[in-house]
XYZ file of C-alpha atoms in Angstrom:
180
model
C 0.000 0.000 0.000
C 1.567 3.411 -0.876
C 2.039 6.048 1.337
C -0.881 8.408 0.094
C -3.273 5.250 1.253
C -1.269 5.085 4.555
C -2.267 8.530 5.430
C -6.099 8.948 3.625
C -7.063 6.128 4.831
C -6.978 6.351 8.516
C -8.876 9.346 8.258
C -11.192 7.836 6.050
C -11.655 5.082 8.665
C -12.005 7.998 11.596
C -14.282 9.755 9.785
C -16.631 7.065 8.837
C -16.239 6.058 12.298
C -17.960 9.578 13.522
C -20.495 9.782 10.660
C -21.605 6.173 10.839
C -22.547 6.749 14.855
C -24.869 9.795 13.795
C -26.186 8.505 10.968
C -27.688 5.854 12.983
C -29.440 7.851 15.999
C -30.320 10.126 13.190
C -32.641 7.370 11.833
C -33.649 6.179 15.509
C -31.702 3.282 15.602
C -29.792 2.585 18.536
C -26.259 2.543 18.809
C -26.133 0.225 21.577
C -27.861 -2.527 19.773
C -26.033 -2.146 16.050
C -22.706 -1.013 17.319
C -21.630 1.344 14.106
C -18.361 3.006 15.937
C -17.496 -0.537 16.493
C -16.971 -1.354 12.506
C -14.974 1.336 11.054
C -12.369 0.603 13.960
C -12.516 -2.856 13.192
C -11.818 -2.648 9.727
C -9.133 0.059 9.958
C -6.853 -2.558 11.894
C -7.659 -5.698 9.738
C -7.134 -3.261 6.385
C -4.067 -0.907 7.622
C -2.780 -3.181 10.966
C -2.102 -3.128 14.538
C -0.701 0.826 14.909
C -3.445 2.395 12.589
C -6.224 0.145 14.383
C -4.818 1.347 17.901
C -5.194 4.918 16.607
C -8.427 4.251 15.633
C -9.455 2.918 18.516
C -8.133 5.785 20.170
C -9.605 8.660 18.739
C -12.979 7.627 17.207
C -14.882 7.323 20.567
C -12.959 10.340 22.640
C -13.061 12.629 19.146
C -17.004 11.468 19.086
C -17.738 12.093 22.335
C -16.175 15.615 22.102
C -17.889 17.030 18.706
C -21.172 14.719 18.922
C -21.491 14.243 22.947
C -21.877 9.755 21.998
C -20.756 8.289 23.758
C -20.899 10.452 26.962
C -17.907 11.401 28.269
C -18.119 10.090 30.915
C -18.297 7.126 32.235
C -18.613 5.631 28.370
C -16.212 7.206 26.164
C -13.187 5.691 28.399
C -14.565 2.295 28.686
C -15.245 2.421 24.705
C -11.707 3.894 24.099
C -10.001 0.659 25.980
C -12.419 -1.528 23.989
C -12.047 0.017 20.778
C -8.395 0.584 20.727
C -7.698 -3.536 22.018
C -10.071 -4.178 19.175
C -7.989 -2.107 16.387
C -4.693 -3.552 17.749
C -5.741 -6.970 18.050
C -7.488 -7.219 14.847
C -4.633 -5.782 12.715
C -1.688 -7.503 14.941
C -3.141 -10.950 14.489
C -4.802 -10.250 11.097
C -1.804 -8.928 9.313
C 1.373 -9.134 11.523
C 0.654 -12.968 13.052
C -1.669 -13.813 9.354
C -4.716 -15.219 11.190
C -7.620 -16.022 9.361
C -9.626 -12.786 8.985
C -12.671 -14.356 10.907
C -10.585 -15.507 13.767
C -8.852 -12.137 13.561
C -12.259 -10.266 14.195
C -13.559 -12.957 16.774
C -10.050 -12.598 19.013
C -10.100 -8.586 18.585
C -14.298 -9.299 19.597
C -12.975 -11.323 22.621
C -9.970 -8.803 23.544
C -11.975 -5.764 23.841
C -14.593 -7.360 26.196
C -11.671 -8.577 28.757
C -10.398 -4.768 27.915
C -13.731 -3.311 29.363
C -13.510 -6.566 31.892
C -9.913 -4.744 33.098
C -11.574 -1.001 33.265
C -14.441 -2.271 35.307
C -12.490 -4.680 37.924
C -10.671 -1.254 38.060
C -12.815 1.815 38.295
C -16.782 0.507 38.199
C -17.149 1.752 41.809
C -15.806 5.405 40.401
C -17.678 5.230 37.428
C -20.751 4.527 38.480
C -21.474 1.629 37.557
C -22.425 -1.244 39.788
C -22.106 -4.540 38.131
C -19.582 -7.035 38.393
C -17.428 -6.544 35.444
C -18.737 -10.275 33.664
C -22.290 -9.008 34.291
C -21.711 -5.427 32.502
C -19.857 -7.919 29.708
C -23.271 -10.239 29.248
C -25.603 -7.292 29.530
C -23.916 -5.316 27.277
C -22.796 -8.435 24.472
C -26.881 -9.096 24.991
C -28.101 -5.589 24.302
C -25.447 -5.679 21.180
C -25.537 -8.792 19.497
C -27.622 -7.473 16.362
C -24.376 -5.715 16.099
C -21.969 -8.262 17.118
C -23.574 -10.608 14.557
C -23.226 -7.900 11.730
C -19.522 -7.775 12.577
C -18.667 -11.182 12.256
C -21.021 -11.820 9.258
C -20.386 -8.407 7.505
C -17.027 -7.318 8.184
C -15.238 -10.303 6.199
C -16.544 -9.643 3.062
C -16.266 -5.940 3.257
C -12.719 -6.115 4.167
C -12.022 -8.693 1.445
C -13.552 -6.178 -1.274
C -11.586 -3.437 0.039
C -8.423 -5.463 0.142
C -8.976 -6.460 -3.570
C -9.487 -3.082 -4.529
C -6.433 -1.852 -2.928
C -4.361 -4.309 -4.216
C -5.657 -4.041 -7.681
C -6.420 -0.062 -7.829
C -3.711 0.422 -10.935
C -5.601 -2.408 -12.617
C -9.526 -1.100 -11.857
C -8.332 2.232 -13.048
C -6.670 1.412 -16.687
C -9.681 -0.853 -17.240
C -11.895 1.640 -16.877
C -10.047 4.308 -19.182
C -10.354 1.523 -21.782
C -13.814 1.946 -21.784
């Protein structure tokens, strides 16, 4: 990948990762049950790998929470920052650096960012707020998502394979179409 897709694209990724968010309470659909800053982060680290998927992780949720107010700042937007940024790093590490399958890739980053929230919770639920064990908060919450944990795993691979193709065979895609 050259280096003018190394830099667009993370933005890309960031970007679609605070659009998709408002798109969806926009339209009344709930971001707790469809999980749309979830998939842009996800795909950023299977596409661009471990760093850009960390970054991602990173700055979606706290970038979100600061121009759109979701999530709130607090107690969410940390929690979701842990979880988003083990998901970016473990999807692109094991994805592209350790060349997992891309399903067990997603599943593993899936798994990682629950035991990342798991961490925060043990931690700081008493100063948070919230009062659930940290396995509870982890069922409730992988419950009230799984409409959006299913899209992931169903939805992501073929998305990511498309865009992989594409980027590997831009130069090609391009001089067919100024054949035409």
């Amino acid at each position: 990948m050259n280096t003018n897709y190394r830099l667009t694209l993370p933005a890309l990724f960031l970007a679609f990762g605070l659009l998709l968010p408002m798109a969806f309470h926009v339209t009344g659909l709930a971001g707790k049950i469809f999980l749309p800053m979830h998939i842009p982060v996800l795909m950023g680290g299977l596409i661009l790998g471990w760093q850009q998927g960390l970054f991602l992780g990173i700055f979606t949720p706290l970038l979100s929470s600061l121009l759109t107010g979701m999530p709130p700042l607090y107690p969410m937007a940390p929690i979701m920052t842990v979880e988003l940024a083990l998901y970016g790093a473990a999807a692109g590490y094991l994805y592209r650096n350790k060349r997992c399958s891309l399903l067990l890739s997603l599943i593993s980053a899936l798994i990682a960012g629950r035991i990342g929230i798991a961490l925060m919770l043990a931690l700081f639920a008493e100063s948070i707020g919230i009062h659930l064990t940290p396995w509870a908060y982890i069922a409730a919450s992988a419950a009230q998502g799984a409409v959006g944990i299913f899209i992931q795993i169903i939805g992501l691979p073929p998305l990511v394979h498309k865009l992989e193709f594409y980027l590997e065979n831009k130069k090609t895609i391009l001089n067919n179409k100024e054949e035409i």
